[in-house]
mmCIF file of C-alpha atoms and ligand atoms in Angstrom:
data_model
loop_
_atom_site.group_PDB
_atom_site.id
_atom_site.type_symbol
_atom_site.label_atom_id
_atom_site.label_comp_id
_atom_site.label_asym_id
_atom_site.label_seq_id
_atom_site.Cartn_x
_atom_site.Cartn_y
_atom_site.Cartn_z
ATOM 1 C CA UNK C 16 -16.225 -6.564 -14.743
ATOM 2 C CA UNK C 17 -19.042 -8.946 -14.042
ATOM 3 C CA UNK C 18 -22.001 -8.332 -11.796
ATOM 4 C CA UNK C 19 -20.396 -10.682 -9.266
ATOM 5 C CA UNK C 20 -18.810 -7.743 -7.446
ATOM 6 C CA UNK C 21 -20.745 -5.940 -4.750
ATOM 7 C CA UNK C 22 -21.130 -2.210 -5.431
ATOM 8 C CA UNK C 23 -20.058 0.177 -2.686
ATOM 9 C CA UNK C 24 -23.042 2.450 -2.014
ATOM 10 C CA UNK C 25 -21.883 3.973 1.291
ATOM 11 C CA UNK C 26 -20.537 7.550 1.068
ATOM 12 C CA UNK C 27 -18.539 7.266 4.288
ATOM 13 C CA UNK C 28 -16.339 4.309 5.110
ATOM 14 C CA UNK C 29 -13.740 3.308 7.666
ATOM 15 C CA UNK C 30 -10.104 3.243 6.536
ATOM 16 C CA UNK C 31 -8.494 0.352 8.367
ATOM 17 C CA UNK C 32 -5.059 1.884 8.676
ATOM 18 C CA UNK C 33 -2.946 3.499 11.356
ATOM 19 C CA UNK C 34 -0.302 4.560 8.791
ATOM 20 C CA UNK C 35 -0.624 8.287 8.018
ATOM 21 C CA UNK C 36 0.986 8.033 4.549
ATOM 22 C CA UNK C 37 -1.317 5.243 3.397
ATOM 23 C CA UNK C 38 -4.368 6.946 4.963
ATOM 24 C CA UNK C 39 -3.610 10.177 3.082
ATOM 25 C CA UNK C 40 -3.193 8.443 -0.274
ATOM 26 C CA UNK C 41 -6.247 6.200 0.097
ATOM 27 C CA UNK C 42 -8.437 9.086 1.316
ATOM 28 C CA UNK C 43 -7.411 11.112 -1.768
ATOM 29 C CA UNK C 44 -8.307 8.230 -4.111
ATOM 30 C CA UNK C 45 -11.727 7.744 -2.443
ATOM 31 C CA UNK C 46 -12.450 11.496 -2.435
ATOM 32 C CA UNK C 47 -12.533 11.421 -6.234
ATOM 33 C CA UNK C 48 -15.666 9.287 -5.869
ATOM 34 C CA UNK C 49 -17.205 11.545 -3.226
ATOM 35 C CA UNK C 50 -16.435 9.061 -0.446
ATOM 36 C CA UNK C 51 -15.237 10.407 2.905
ATOM 37 C CA UNK C 52 -13.372 8.394 5.503
ATOM 38 C CA UNK C 53 -12.840 7.963 9.187
ATOM 39 C CA UNK C 54 -9.704 6.030 10.088
ATOM 40 C CA UNK C 55 -9.459 3.055 12.409
ATOM 41 C CA UNK C 56 -6.998 5.154 14.406
ATOM 42 C CA UNK C 57 -9.553 7.961 14.847
ATOM 43 C CA UNK C 58 -12.144 5.416 16.010
ATOM 44 C CA UNK C 59 -9.633 3.905 18.461
ATOM 45 C CA UNK C 60 -9.993 0.439 16.931
ATOM 46 C CA UNK C 61 -7.426 -2.197 17.903
ATOM 47 C CA UNK C 62 -4.682 -3.060 15.388
ATOM 48 C CA UNK C 63 -5.078 -6.706 14.365
ATOM 49 C CA UNK C 64 -1.979 -8.876 14.020
ATOM 50 C CA UNK C 65 -1.045 -9.452 10.366
ATOM 51 C CA UNK C 66 -0.821 -13.234 10.431
ATOM 52 C CA UNK C 67 -1.343 -13.989 6.730
ATOM 53 C CA UNK C 68 1.481 -14.600 4.230
ATOM 54 C CA UNK C 69 0.024 -12.676 1.258
ATOM 55 C CA UNK C 70 -0.884 -9.025 0.671
ATOM 56 C CA UNK C 71 -4.473 -10.016 -0.169
ATOM 57 C CA UNK C 72 -4.703 -12.170 2.983
ATOM 58 C CA UNK C 73 -3.503 -9.388 5.279
ATOM 59 C CA UNK C 74 -5.638 -6.686 3.637
ATOM 60 C CA UNK C 75 -8.695 -8.936 4.011
ATOM 61 C CA UNK C 76 -7.907 -9.655 7.663
ATOM 62 C CA UNK C 77 -7.513 -5.921 8.465
ATOM 63 C CA UNK C 78 -10.646 -4.862 6.566
ATOM 64 C CA UNK C 79 -12.742 -7.614 8.206
ATOM 65 C CA UNK C 80 -11.563 -6.670 11.687
ATOM 66 C CA UNK C 81 -12.346 -2.963 11.146
ATOM 67 C CA UNK C 82 -15.771 -3.673 9.613
ATOM 68 C CA UNK C 83 -16.701 -5.940 12.510
ATOM 69 C CA UNK C 84 -15.492 -3.436 15.129
ATOM 70 C CA UNK C 85 -16.945 -0.284 13.500
ATOM 71 C CA UNK C 86 -20.159 -1.600 11.924
ATOM 72 C CA UNK C 87 -19.125 0.339 8.782
ATOM 73 C CA UNK C 88 -17.805 -0.780 5.421
ATOM 74 C CA UNK C 89 -14.027 -0.806 5.872
ATOM 75 C CA UNK C 90 -11.177 -0.561 3.412
ATOM 76 C CA UNK C 91 -7.717 -1.894 4.235
ATOM 77 C CA UNK C 92 -4.421 -1.592 2.379
ATOM 78 C CA UNK C 93 -1.620 -4.110 2.694
ATOM 79 C CA UNK C 94 1.421 -3.192 0.734
ATOM 80 C CA UNK C 95 5.122 -3.730 0.465
ATOM 81 C CA UNK C 96 8.351 -3.451 -1.433
ATOM 82 C CA UNK C 97 9.936 -6.374 -3.301
ATOM 83 C CA UNK C 98 13.435 -6.711 -4.695
ATOM 84 C CA UNK C 99 14.091 -9.146 -7.545
ATOM 85 C CA UNK C 100 17.627 -9.958 -6.359
ATOM 86 C CA UNK C 101 16.177 -10.898 -2.947
ATOM 87 C CA UNK C 102 13.519 -13.225 -4.395
ATOM 88 C CA UNK C 103 10.790 -10.700 -3.627
ATOM 89 C CA UNK C 104 11.898 -9.807 -0.065
ATOM 90 C CA UNK C 105 11.045 -7.895 2.036
ATOM 91 C CA UNK C 106 7.542 -8.328 0.460
ATOM 92 C CA UNK C 107 4.855 -8.890 3.078
ATOM 93 C CA UNK C 108 7.540 -8.247 5.731
ATOM 94 C CA UNK C 109 8.375 -4.748 4.412
ATOM 95 C CA UNK C 110 7.137 -2.963 7.523
ATOM 96 C CA UNK C 111 8.911 -5.458 9.818
ATOM 97 C CA UNK C 112 12.297 -4.660 8.234
ATOM 98 C CA UNK C 113 11.927 -1.112 9.550
ATOM 99 C CA UNK C 114 11.183 -2.088 13.160
ATOM 100 C CA UNK C 115 13.936 -1.143 15.603
ATOM 101 C CA UNK C 116 14.654 -2.798 18.995
ATOM 102 C CA UNK C 117 12.706 0.017 20.715
ATOM 103 C CA UNK C 118 9.672 -0.767 18.520
ATOM 104 C CA UNK C 119 9.886 2.376 16.408
ATOM 105 C CA UNK C 120 10.187 2.220 12.624
ATOM 106 C CA UNK C 121 13.241 3.565 10.839
ATOM 107 C CA UNK C 122 12.935 3.501 7.049
ATOM 108 C CA UNK C 123 16.447 4.837 6.429
ATOM 109 C CA UNK C 124 17.814 1.759 8.182
ATOM 110 C CA UNK C 125 15.335 -0.527 6.385
ATOM 111 C CA UNK C 126 16.392 0.861 2.995
ATOM 112 C CA UNK C 127 20.035 0.420 4.006
ATOM 113 C CA UNK C 128 19.388 -3.233 4.775
ATOM 114 C CA UNK C 129 17.898 -3.766 1.307
ATOM 115 C CA UNK C 130 20.922 -2.101 -0.297
ATOM 116 C CA UNK C 131 23.424 -4.147 1.746
ATOM 117 C CA UNK C 132 21.778 -7.430 0.786
ATOM 118 C CA UNK C 133 21.170 -6.605 -2.909
ATOM 119 C CA UNK C 134 24.146 -4.398 -3.858
ATOM 120 C CA UNK C 135 26.186 -7.235 -5.424
ATOM 121 C CA UNK C 136 23.471 -8.280 -7.862
ATOM 122 C CA UNK C 137 23.325 -6.808 -11.382
ATOM 123 C CA UNK C 138 19.537 -7.188 -11.271
ATOM 124 C CA UNK C 139 18.162 -3.920 -9.884
ATOM 125 C CA UNK C 140 14.514 -4.847 -10.508
ATOM 126 C CA UNK C 141 12.039 -3.926 -7.766
ATOM 127 C CA UNK C 142 8.343 -3.428 -7.369
ATOM 128 C CA UNK C 143 5.727 -2.211 -4.940
ATOM 129 C CA UNK C 144 2.582 -4.267 -4.381
ATOM 130 C CA UNK C 145 -0.682 -3.131 -2.879
ATOM 131 C CA UNK C 146 -3.721 -5.168 -1.957
ATOM 132 C CA UNK C 147 -6.926 -3.269 -1.213
ATOM 133 C CA UNK C 148 -9.767 -5.053 0.525
ATOM 134 C CA UNK C 149 -13.280 -3.782 1.127
ATOM 135 C CA UNK C 150 -15.177 -5.572 3.876
ATOM 136 C CA UNK C 151 -18.826 -5.173 4.763
ATOM 137 C CA UNK C 152 -20.130 -5.718 8.308
ATOM 138 C CA UNK C 153 -21.971 -8.835 7.051
ATOM 139 C CA UNK C 154 -18.584 -10.432 6.232
ATOM 140 C CA UNK C 155 -18.585 -9.923 2.446
ATOM 141 C CA UNK C 156 -15.123 -9.016 1.083
ATOM 142 C CA UNK C 157 -13.869 -7.678 -2.253
ATOM 143 C CA UNK C 158 -10.062 -7.647 -2.677
ATOM 144 C CA UNK C 159 -7.774 -6.400 -5.476
ATOM 145 C CA UNK C 160 -4.012 -6.362 -6.163
ATOM 146 C CA UNK C 161 -1.965 -3.671 -7.912
ATOM 147 C CA UNK C 162 1.766 -3.468 -8.671
ATOM 148 C CA UNK C 163 4.222 -0.768 -9.750
ATOM 149 C CA UNK C 164 7.378 -2.107 -11.407
ATOM 150 C CA UNK C 165 10.744 -0.409 -11.706
ATOM 151 C CA UNK C 166 14.190 -0.523 -10.106
ATOM 152 C CA UNK C 167 15.863 0.319 -6.833
ATOM 153 C CA UNK C 168 18.486 3.057 -6.641
ATOM 154 C CA UNK C 169 21.130 4.093 -4.130
ATOM 155 C CA UNK C 170 21.526 6.470 -2.378
ATOM 156 C CA UNK C 171 17.876 7.256 -1.535
ATOM 157 C CA UNK C 172 16.551 10.503 -3.017
ATOM 158 C CA UNK C 173 13.643 12.778 -2.127
ATOM 159 C CA UNK C 174 11.699 13.935 0.904
ATOM 160 C CA UNK C 175 8.207 13.442 -0.504
ATOM 161 C CA UNK C 176 6.208 10.259 -0.077
ATOM 162 C CA UNK C 177 6.955 7.813 2.736
ATOM 163 C CA UNK C 178 8.505 4.451 3.557
ATOM 164 C CA UNK C 179 10.736 3.066 0.791
ATOM 165 C CA UNK C 180 9.762 5.770 -1.762
ATOM 166 C CA UNK C 181 13.248 7.375 -1.893
ATOM 167 C CA UNK C 182 14.884 4.193 -3.271
ATOM 168 C CA UNK C 183 12.368 3.338 -6.014
ATOM 169 C CA UNK C 184 12.209 4.583 -9.595
ATOM 170 C CA UNK C 185 9.199 3.386 -11.593
ATOM 171 C CA UNK C 186 9.524 2.199 -15.200
ATOM 172 C CA UNK C 187 9.690 5.174 -17.574
ATOM 173 C CA UNK C 188 10.541 7.653 -14.770
ATOM 174 C CA UNK C 189 13.853 9.217 -13.753
ATOM 175 C CA UNK C 190 12.743 10.589 -10.358
ATOM 176 C CA UNK C 191 12.214 8.369 -7.313
ATOM 177 C CA UNK C 192 8.770 8.074 -5.718
ATOM 178 C CA UNK C 193 10.291 10.275 -2.992
ATOM 179 C CA UNK C 194 11.023 13.043 -5.507
ATOM 180 C CA UNK C 195 7.932 12.815 -7.719
ATOM 181 C CA UNK C 196 5.058 15.211 -7.458
ATOM 182 C CA UNK C 197 2.450 13.393 -5.303
ATOM 183 C CA UNK C 198 -0.100 13.678 -8.126
ATOM 184 C CA UNK C 199 2.284 11.821 -10.447
ATOM 185 C CA UNK C 200 2.917 9.120 -7.849
ATOM 186 C CA UNK C 201 -0.863 8.754 -7.402
ATOM 187 C CA UNK C 202 -1.239 8.239 -11.151
ATOM 188 C CA UNK C 203 1.309 5.413 -11.469
ATOM 189 C CA UNK C 204 1.579 3.783 -8.046
ATOM 190 C CA UNK C 205 0.712 0.251 -6.976
ATOM 191 C CA UNK C 206 -2.002 1.772 -4.766
ATOM 192 C CA UNK C 207 -3.513 3.577 -7.747
ATOM 193 C CA UNK C 208 -3.384 0.355 -9.816
ATOM 194 C CA UNK C 209 -5.192 -1.602 -7.101
ATOM 195 C CA UNK C 210 -7.654 1.244 -6.630
ATOM 196 C CA UNK C 211 -8.457 1.413 -10.360
ATOM 197 C CA UNK C 212 -9.414 -2.279 -10.294
ATOM 198 C CA UNK C 213 -11.476 -1.768 -7.147
ATOM 199 C CA UNK C 214 -13.213 1.273 -8.629
ATOM 200 C CA UNK C 215 -13.982 -0.582 -11.846
ATOM 201 C CA UNK C 216 -15.524 -3.445 -9.866
ATOM 202 C CA UNK C 217 -17.293 -1.635 -7.024
ATOM 203 C CA UNK C 218 -17.462 2.128 -7.696
ATOM 204 C CA UNK C 219 -18.753 2.367 -11.229
ATOM 205 C CA UNK C 220 -20.520 5.681 -11.757
ATOM 206 C CA UNK C 221 -24.242 5.369 -11.202
ATOM 207 C CA UNK C 222 -23.977 2.361 -8.877
HETATM 208 P P1 LIG P 323 1.746 -2.733 5.846
HETATM 209 O O1 LIG P 323 0.910 -2.696 4.621
HETATM 210 O O2 LIG P 323 1.232 -1.843 6.925
HETATM 211 O O3 LIG P 323 2.043 -4.119 6.303
HETATM 212 O O4 LIG P 323 3.188 -2.098 5.531
HETATM 213 C C1 LIG P 323 3.529 -1.659 4.285
HETATM 214 C C2 LIG P 323 5.013 -1.339 4.238
HETATM 215 O O5 LIG P 323 5.380 -1.045 2.895
HETATM 216 C C3 LIG P 323 5.381 -0.120 5.056
HETATM 217 O O6 LIG P 323 6.657 -0.346 5.583
HETATM 218 C C4 LIG P 323 5.423 1.008 4.040
HETATM 219 O O7 LIG P 323 6.350 1.992 4.379
HETATM 220 C C5 LIG P 323 5.825 0.281 2.767
HETATM 221 N N1 LIG P 323 5.082 0.890 1.656
HETATM 222 C C6 LIG P 323 3.832 0.594 1.252
HETATM 223 N N2 LIG P 323 3.427 1.402 0.266
HETATM 224 C C7 LIG P 323 4.454 2.236 0.039
HETATM 225 C C8 LIG P 323 4.611 3.332 -0.849
HETATM 226 O O8 LIG P 323 3.734 3.738 -1.622
HETATM 227 N N3 LIG P 323 5.800 3.945 -0.762
HETATM 228 C C9 LIG P 323 6.787 3.570 0.093
HETATM 229 N N4 LIG P 323 6.679 2.585 0.958
HETATM 230 C C10 LIG P 323 5.510 1.911 0.935
#
């Protein structure tokens, strides 16, 4: 990586997420670099509306809002599940597909919707995407994208993980993300891929 990236020197940052599964995984990745977190939820920060149409755009928007509100460096994750037979849907609308009329999220129903729409296609390709953005209170942003490719399966399998994990099998694996040991998922996930790029750019040892 070039010197164009800004190194992260802070040892405590704000995680701009209200999603417990994403907070847990991102906190574990940062802990390996000795960085502790406080979440936007713990600080009582407002949840900004995700008005962008790309993962990078929404991660940037969330990180900027949390950095401005907390005065800390903030990291945001915007991620989603894409199905080849559905031209990449649900994609940035992955979370929306789980929203029920009463406002609560139901991922069993969301996974069922994916299966209903894609079941007649021979193409079972699917992938998770994750954008990670780091925003500083002065407005500077560093953003990175990671993907995990594989296929979708039905019925869903596994109680580990969260969201759409039970219907995704990564390339080279036989277990779904919902069945895999969390350490294995961490090693091969879209979040880990994005985080590796971020770490290479902004967390190099000694910086
Ligand atoms: P957002 O990033 O908050 O807009 O929402 C991300 C959506 O993608 C949520 O519905 C998550 O459940 C889903 N998602 C993101 N990452 C993963 C993952 O690692 N496993 C399963 N579902 C995920």
